[in-house]
XYZ file of C-alpha atoms in Angstrom:
550
model
C 82.389 77.857 41.008
C 86.053 79.925 40.790
C 84.411 83.159 42.198
C 82.042 81.883 44.489
C 85.344 80.227 46.324
C 87.066 83.508 45.926
C 83.923 84.800 47.893
C 83.587 82.517 50.921
C 86.615 82.940 51.223
C 86.624 86.624 51.183
C 84.286 86.686 53.664
C 86.126 84.055 55.980
C 88.897 86.360 55.750
C 86.787 89.463 57.168
C 85.446 87.581 59.838
C 88.611 86.550 61.399
C 89.665 90.489 61.218
C 86.814 91.222 62.999
C 87.471 89.270 65.662
C 90.589 89.776 65.481
C 89.662 93.388 66.039
C 87.280 92.649 68.333
C 89.737 90.933 70.767
C 92.208 93.464 70.479
C 90.061 96.018 72.079
C 90.699 97.206 75.322
C 88.067 95.397 78.064
C 87.484 95.372 80.953
C 85.511 93.379 83.733
C 85.647 95.177 86.680
C 82.942 98.182 85.694
C 79.598 96.675 83.391
C 79.048 99.401 80.697
C 75.959 101.353 81.338
C 73.079 101.252 77.823
C 70.685 104.314 77.895
C 67.415 103.360 76.527
C 65.500 106.417 74.264
C 63.001 105.822 71.148
C 63.863 106.964 67.856
C 62.099 110.666 67.289
C 61.472 112.022 63.919
C 59.026 109.053 63.075
C 58.890 110.569 59.739
C 62.721 110.638 58.690
C 63.297 107.468 57.178
C 67.101 107.382 55.724
C 70.051 107.444 58.260
C 71.485 110.776 56.889
C 68.223 112.430 57.650
C 68.160 111.357 61.386
C 71.654 111.716 61.830
C 70.883 115.332 60.775
C 67.934 115.501 63.581
C 70.372 114.115 66.136
C 68.381 110.857 66.664
C 71.016 108.236 65.480
C 75.101 108.291 65.785
C 76.780 107.784 61.863
C 76.641 103.758 61.304
C 79.931 103.243 61.394
C 80.167 104.855 65.323
C 77.473 102.866 66.751
C 79.346 99.793 65.502
C 82.779 100.562 67.020
C 80.600 101.329 70.407
C 79.077 98.255 70.948
C 81.748 96.607 72.991
C 79.664 95.425 75.897
C 81.393 95.379 78.771
C 79.165 91.887 79.668
C 78.321 89.219 77.234
C 74.521 89.258 79.382
C 74.507 92.903 78.351
C 74.949 92.020 74.512
C 73.023 89.151 74.987
C 69.448 91.319 75.795
C 71.009 94.046 73.233
C 71.031 90.894 70.355
C 67.233 89.815 71.663
C 65.699 93.225 71.770
C 66.856 93.556 68.457
C 65.465 90.493 67.030
C 62.252 91.324 67.736
C 62.910 95.675 66.140
C 62.516 97.308 69.355
C 62.686 100.331 67.875
C 65.529 101.776 70.777
C 68.677 103.799 69.879
C 71.626 103.709 72.271
C 74.121 105.186 73.948
C 76.626 103.998 75.470
C 78.620 105.312 79.024
C 80.840 103.785 81.168
C 80.029 104.232 85.536
C 81.509 102.082 88.383
C 84.724 100.665 89.337
C 87.313 101.560 86.555
C 85.994 105.103 86.988
C 86.541 105.601 91.257
C 89.524 104.884 89.923
C 89.891 107.646 87.998
C 89.142 110.176 90.914
C 85.295 110.106 90.398
C 84.485 109.501 94.397
C 80.474 109.319 93.079
C 81.714 106.672 90.799
C 79.991 108.917 87.730
C 81.170 111.341 85.547
C 79.617 114.442 85.134
C 79.271 113.444 81.092
C 77.415 110.629 82.687
C 74.803 112.351 84.771
C 74.219 114.917 82.228
C 73.221 111.591 79.526
C 70.787 110.147 81.873
C 69.570 113.442 83.335
C 68.633 114.029 79.667
C 67.310 110.431 78.297
C 65.258 109.884 81.823
C 66.031 105.255 80.770
C 69.108 103.892 82.290
C 69.210 100.125 81.482
C 72.533 98.560 83.906
C 74.073 95.013 84.935
C 75.099 95.223 88.104
C 78.176 97.459 88.568
C 81.401 97.044 91.378
C 82.381 99.377 93.961
C 85.762 99.340 95.067
C 86.197 97.558 98.477
C 87.693 99.189 101.658
C 88.358 102.638 100.259
C 85.140 104.554 101.430
C 83.507 104.831 98.839
C 79.729 104.869 98.218
C 77.680 101.643 96.535
C 77.363 103.630 92.913
C 74.124 101.157 92.530
C 72.508 102.904 95.733
C 74.183 106.623 94.550
C 72.154 105.532 90.962
C 68.787 105.581 92.963
C 68.660 107.873 95.186
C 70.410 110.611 93.164
C 67.708 110.477 90.585
C 64.585 109.373 93.372
C 64.239 106.362 91.553
C 61.676 105.497 94.765
C 59.842 102.785 94.022
C 62.377 99.402 93.375
C 59.917 96.812 91.669
C 60.905 92.884 91.514
C 59.338 90.551 90.123
C 59.643 86.383 91.092
C 57.203 84.653 89.537
C 58.182 80.342 88.873
C 60.112 79.775 85.614
C 59.250 76.882 83.557
C 62.404 74.884 83.106
C 63.597 76.275 86.690
C 63.980 73.521 89.315
C 62.803 74.767 93.252
C 62.166 73.268 95.681
C 58.441 74.965 95.051
C 58.053 73.948 91.286
C 58.657 69.969 92.261
C 55.793 70.525 94.439
C 53.733 71.874 91.840
C 53.647 75.683 93.769
C 53.557 78.194 91.604
C 54.769 81.381 92.706
C 53.683 84.840 91.939
C 55.123 87.809 93.804
C 55.616 91.017 93.459
C 57.578 93.364 96.423
C 57.682 97.597 95.958
C 60.973 98.254 98.876
C 61.213 101.619 99.666
C 64.435 102.987 97.239
C 65.070 106.248 98.641
C 64.949 106.714 103.007
C 65.754 103.993 105.542
C 69.244 102.972 107.491
C 70.270 103.364 103.424
C 70.660 106.899 103.981
C 74.263 106.185 104.853
C 74.272 108.946 107.425
C 77.220 107.839 109.973
C 79.155 108.850 112.926
C 81.106 107.260 115.270
C 79.985 108.273 118.427
C 82.310 107.443 120.431
C 85.171 105.144 120.564
C 83.195 101.987 120.701
C 80.351 103.213 119.399
C 78.889 103.924 115.862
C 75.498 105.467 115.134
C 73.160 105.161 112.065
C 70.577 107.371 111.499
C 67.037 105.949 109.990
C 65.319 108.037 108.349
C 61.524 107.446 107.225
C 59.464 110.076 105.955
C 55.930 110.686 105.266
C 56.189 111.987 101.929
C 58.367 109.517 100.893
C 55.923 106.399 102.497
C 53.403 107.988 100.600
C 54.394 107.555 97.325
C 55.671 103.930 97.485
C 52.488 103.416 98.955
C 50.703 104.797 96.119
C 52.777 103.415 93.174
C 52.447 99.732 94.868
C 48.401 100.068 95.012
C 48.296 102.084 92.000
C 50.166 98.655 90.283
C 48.388 95.807 92.552
C 44.818 97.499 91.440
C 46.130 96.779 87.727
C 47.405 93.526 88.149
C 44.364 92.726 89.639
C 46.019 91.470 92.617
C 43.653 90.383 95.435
C 46.355 91.062 98.611
C 48.458 93.833 98.973
C 50.623 93.143 102.305
C 52.449 96.235 104.186
C 55.759 94.494 105.601
C 57.534 96.530 109.036
C 58.683 96.362 111.805
C 56.809 98.474 113.970
C 56.193 96.459 117.461
C 59.862 98.271 117.674
C 60.589 101.005 115.653
C 56.787 101.984 116.646
C 58.052 105.612 114.928
C 59.556 105.182 112.139
C 58.335 102.140 110.795
C 54.501 103.141 112.638
C 55.020 106.382 110.268
C 55.395 103.812 107.440
C 52.175 101.383 108.605
C 49.947 104.688 109.037
C 50.458 105.774 105.617
C 49.787 103.097 103.847
C 46.345 102.660 105.563
C 46.242 106.316 104.441
C 46.758 105.543 101.518
C 44.435 102.299 101.023
C 41.305 104.340 101.485
C 41.904 105.587 98.139
C 41.442 101.749 97.094
C 38.787 100.116 98.501
C 38.677 97.445 95.988
C 41.694 96.091 97.354
C 42.156 94.192 100.631
C 45.554 95.575 102.698
C 46.341 94.162 105.503
C 50.379 94.156 107.663
C 52.938 91.629 108.404
C 55.621 91.604 110.726
C 58.670 91.216 109.056
C 59.775 88.375 110.800
C 56.551 86.339 110.519
C 55.862 87.014 106.249
C 59.702 86.161 106.206
C 58.074 82.458 107.752
C 54.570 82.502 106.050
C 56.826 83.460 102.095
C 58.641 80.237 103.001
C 56.138 78.149 104.331
C 53.314 79.428 101.696
C 53.842 82.159 98.941
C 50.858 81.550 97.046
C 49.381 83.524 100.288
C 51.025 86.889 98.948
C 50.532 88.730 96.221
C 51.905 91.989 96.242
C 53.853 93.251 98.957
C 55.179 97.337 100.202
C 58.225 97.291 102.062
C 60.865 99.642 103.636
C 64.259 99.936 102.298
C 66.619 97.627 104.850
C 63.827 95.141 104.945
C 62.663 95.214 101.490
C 66.776 94.357 100.911
C 66.331 91.219 102.565
C 63.128 89.606 101.779
C 63.712 90.806 97.713
C 66.336 88.319 98.457
C 64.103 85.338 100.338
C 61.736 85.705 97.721
C 64.699 85.419 94.902
C 65.217 82.041 96.148
C 60.992 80.819 95.846
C 62.185 81.058 91.948
C 65.475 79.972 91.478
C 67.704 82.600 92.792
C 69.168 86.189 91.722
C 68.981 85.527 88.468
C 66.427 84.708 87.940
C 64.870 88.119 89.691
C 64.312 91.716 87.854
C 63.757 94.839 89.120
C 62.784 97.768 88.223
C 63.176 101.414 89.932
C 61.137 103.709 89.539
C 61.390 107.335 89.717
C 58.227 110.660 88.537
C 60.878 111.531 86.320
C 63.793 108.944 85.667
C 63.795 105.365 86.147
C 67.108 102.673 86.296
C 65.878 99.088 85.018
C 68.798 96.487 86.054
C 69.968 93.358 87.116
C 70.539 92.855 91.070
C 73.154 89.857 90.961
C 76.494 90.911 91.770
C 79.215 91.349 88.923
C 80.583 87.332 89.002
C 84.075 88.851 88.141
C 85.212 84.603 88.551
C 83.624 83.830 85.134
C 83.998 87.447 83.894
C 85.116 86.814 79.911
C 84.173 82.813 79.789
C 80.374 83.642 78.259
C 78.560 81.634 80.519
C 76.829 83.860 82.468
C 72.855 83.824 82.977
C 71.502 87.003 81.171
C 67.479 85.839 82.539
C 67.601 88.656 85.469
C 69.131 91.316 82.965
C 66.697 89.770 79.942
C 63.464 90.158 82.122
C 64.910 93.654 83.668
C 64.799 94.746 79.534
C 61.046 93.340 79.572
C 59.935 95.474 82.110
C 61.479 98.309 80.381
C 59.701 97.597 77.788
C 55.929 96.955 79.159
C 57.067 100.183 80.973
C 57.202 102.492 77.966
C 54.400 100.437 75.981
C 56.078 98.167 74.248
C 54.077 95.648 76.083
C 53.458 93.034 72.857
C 57.160 92.630 71.898
C 57.765 91.909 76.211
C 55.332 89.334 76.236
C 56.889 87.884 72.543
C 60.285 87.335 74.347
C 58.888 86.137 77.514
C 57.162 83.843 75.260
C 60.619 82.913 73.870
C 62.161 82.822 77.107
C 60.137 79.821 78.115
C 59.800 77.773 75.965
C 63.451 78.086 75.705
C 64.286 77.114 79.356
C 61.085 74.482 78.983
C 62.759 72.913 75.916
C 66.342 72.150 78.672
C 67.844 75.351 77.125
C 69.950 76.363 80.281
C 73.194 78.237 81.420
C 75.536 77.101 83.792
C 73.679 78.141 86.980
C 70.739 76.188 86.507
C 69.536 72.064 87.270
C 70.472 70.551 83.416
C 68.051 68.055 81.906
C 70.216 64.595 81.674
C 72.458 64.542 78.843
C 72.252 67.998 78.243
C 75.184 70.412 78.305
C 74.835 73.747 79.449
C 75.175 76.813 76.810
C 76.996 79.656 77.213
C 75.478 83.073 77.653
C 75.457 84.453 73.321
C 74.024 80.384 72.965
C 71.533 80.771 75.230
C 70.366 84.187 74.187
C 70.034 82.556 70.478
C 67.743 80.193 71.866
C 66.037 82.670 73.081
C 65.953 84.061 69.706
C 65.011 80.758 67.989
C 61.747 80.249 70.268
C 60.426 83.576 69.951
C 57.029 83.583 67.038
C 58.626 84.592 63.711
C 55.689 87.322 63.570
C 57.162 89.008 66.562
C 60.601 89.067 64.836
C 58.687 90.749 61.487
C 56.195 93.457 63.369
C 57.450 96.586 63.757
C 56.427 98.937 66.273
C 54.941 102.542 65.513
C 56.471 104.906 67.218
C 53.070 106.978 68.220
C 52.969 103.709 70.465
C 55.572 104.139 72.649
C 55.282 106.088 75.889
C 57.803 107.852 76.711
C 58.753 111.921 77.880
C 62.387 112.647 77.573
C 62.454 114.412 81.691
C 62.305 117.812 82.152
C 65.172 119.523 84.553
C 63.672 120.997 87.738
C 64.746 124.661 88.124
C 65.462 123.718 91.637
C 65.304 120.585 93.913
C 61.544 119.442 94.318
C 59.785 119.731 97.644
C 58.133 116.862 98.963
C 56.323 117.967 101.851
C 53.044 119.983 101.799
C 54.652 122.935 103.828
C 51.111 124.872 102.959
C 49.268 122.172 104.961
C 51.797 122.535 108.041
C 50.484 124.106 111.421
C 53.040 124.709 113.143
C 50.771 125.729 116.084
C 50.274 122.496 117.177
C 54.238 121.848 117.216
C 56.609 122.250 120.521
C 60.081 121.827 121.719
C 59.608 120.218 124.931
C 62.904 118.784 126.055
C 65.820 117.172 124.271
C 68.109 114.104 124.052
C 71.800 114.678 124.576
C 74.655 112.484 123.792
C 77.581 111.790 126.281
C 80.644 109.651 125.649
C 81.866 108.900 129.053
C 83.366 105.494 131.125
C 81.235 107.045 134.190
C 79.391 104.761 136.102
C 74.950 105.451 135.387
C 74.853 107.724 138.944
C 78.075 109.774 138.271
C 76.676 110.539 134.446
C 73.524 112.056 136.263
C 75.186 113.627 139.452
C 77.275 115.948 137.197
C 74.259 116.478 134.514
C 72.870 117.576 137.866
C 75.430 119.590 139.413
C 75.469 122.042 136.495
C 71.749 122.006 136.086
C 71.583 123.209 139.904
C 73.944 126.385 139.040
C 72.123 127.814 135.594
C 69.329 130.066 136.370
C 67.882 128.975 133.294
C 67.619 125.423 133.840
C 65.134 125.949 136.479
C 62.111 124.855 134.102
C 63.602 121.088 132.812
C 64.563 118.851 134.621
C 66.867 115.565 134.213
C 64.232 112.768 133.876
C 65.781 109.762 132.705
C 69.650 108.123 131.294
C 69.441 105.295 128.525
C 72.208 103.000 127.622
C 71.841 101.252 124.123
C 67.923 102.106 124.459
C 67.751 100.618 127.917
C 66.957 102.731 131.424
C 69.778 102.874 133.375
C 68.990 106.104 135.788
C 66.478 106.778 137.748
C 65.221 103.076 137.729
C 67.129 100.572 136.158
C 69.056 96.627 136.846
C 72.264 96.675 137.792
C 72.565 93.325 135.318
C 72.354 95.817 132.425
C 76.351 96.012 130.894
C 77.094 99.626 129.616
C 78.917 101.061 127.685
C 81.130 104.546 127.358
C 77.578 106.490 125.817
C 74.441 107.657 127.357
C 71.304 109.344 126.071
C 70.730 112.076 128.928
C 67.002 113.365 128.489
C 65.921 116.559 130.044
C 62.474 117.706 129.728
C 60.051 120.610 130.837
C 58.880 119.971 134.316
C 55.644 121.742 132.880
C 54.819 120.950 129.673
C 50.994 122.232 129.456
C 52.617 126.109 130.220
C 53.944 125.904 125.809
C 57.402 124.942 124.311
C 60.642 125.429 125.211
C 63.484 127.619 122.906
C 65.746 125.316 121.251
C 68.556 127.831 121.588
C 67.846 127.515 125.454
C 68.038 123.930 124.975
C 71.513 124.468 123.346
C 72.330 126.690 125.294
C 72.280 124.671 128.233
C 73.890 121.187 126.844
C 76.681 123.587 125.698
C 77.319 124.583 129.933
C 77.304 120.609 130.277
C 79.404 119.961 127.725
C 82.334 121.916 129.430
C 81.911 119.248 132.376
C 81.394 116.020 130.028
C 81.945 115.414 126.150
C 78.523 115.828 124.490
C 78.353 113.698 121.259
C 75.060 115.127 119.590
C 71.682 116.097 121.085
C 67.865 115.566 119.328
C 65.174 117.611 120.410
C 61.761 116.168 121.911
C 58.576 117.277 119.804
C 55.564 117.494 120.706
C 52.972 117.350 117.832
C 49.426 117.528 118.121
C 49.682 116.197 122.120
C 51.616 113.449 120.724
C 55.431 112.407 121.369
C 57.447 112.067 118.718
C 60.649 110.627 120.487
C 60.971 106.880 122.284
C 61.125 105.768 125.193
C 63.938 103.710 126.826
C 63.743 100.369 127.372
C 62.214 99.916 131.110
C 60.555 103.670 130.836
């Protein structure tokens, strides 16, 4: 009995020392700890010493020392993975606000970038970007740098998560595919004048084909009854028009799926009225960002919304909610979104049975009334903390799932091969430049003159230049509305005009860009030119938009 008491006392002392050392360890909540998942290689090596020699794991004491998670959510997710013997080895790196503040303008160190590109799988929580210092979002940077072109978000009604729809007996089951690289998220912005800022919205044929094809393939594998393209092609006739036309181009390869489209504002209304009418929805980047948050609201909020950013070589699995600095370190956060993002990761790499077991445990925990503080509580029940909720999920996982190991051969993963050069998506061999010709230019001027006065300045230059003979000033617009040669005096204007020069006779062939540049250069000597765009005709069709009222 004395020996047993002494043993228990020593255990308590060791536990106390471990707790003290963890509390003393340097911690920050400004940036989340990133986590890379890689299946263990060399299935025939069994001992720790052998695997360490092969480089597949680090020394055990080093692994324990580095398990200082920056968020309880990540710790909770990994704890649940470990409980069902998910065979991943983790490499930990820092990215985000702390790294920005150390002088890395992109929010990541070269070592972090190399690690991502070597392993190919990134499992991360939300990361904060410093505000008001002009740096780009680390979350968007990560998605774009590694070409994770498809943002897949799944929205499903979960038991115990009370919403307007669950109270009405309406089960939501939606999958959204948001294009992840293009649109206004290129972040290409400029001040044209002191009063006018501009952003370029880029939609490409290869990028649109990529996201549509993945959306159709997932819809088919899911057994979906419908796939819908969301757009604003009634206004953005070229950009959203391209996104929409490529959708129907891909749809021809999937005749078994019902393919249709919806204007974004109409879709927003219909989703709120009855989300059951939709199954898989594919959207451009900005519209997808907004609509995915709307869909999160249908199932309980961003805390219940997982996300996967999928690319050809590298994929990122992340929760999409904010960093919540107000509850950092209080062990109150809901780990559900990050955990469910991790389940998408497991399914992506062939660990569907493990993911399903955890999913059932999560749903059973929620149905039993075990919930974090952000969810509606049952009468007489107190909210659980992050760790307590993780323990509840583990408790509700079937025992056989915890006891079963996964064969390495079942893991569908191939580490990315570093390309020799940047991959070109455009099909240059299929391009027929003989069907393309430049027919003019839109140039933008910074001026407080009125529309007629701007036209007089430009026509004065054209009348004196010999090279200007083939061209005519055909239109001036302000904020997209025509103000010359016709228009309304009720149209308010700012100090930024679009002026269009076009070939008088387009049937004789195209113009030389060098001639147009020289002509605009001459005009710039009389009035400030901010920027210009060449006007392209492709296969006889205008590759540029008209002004409102033109």
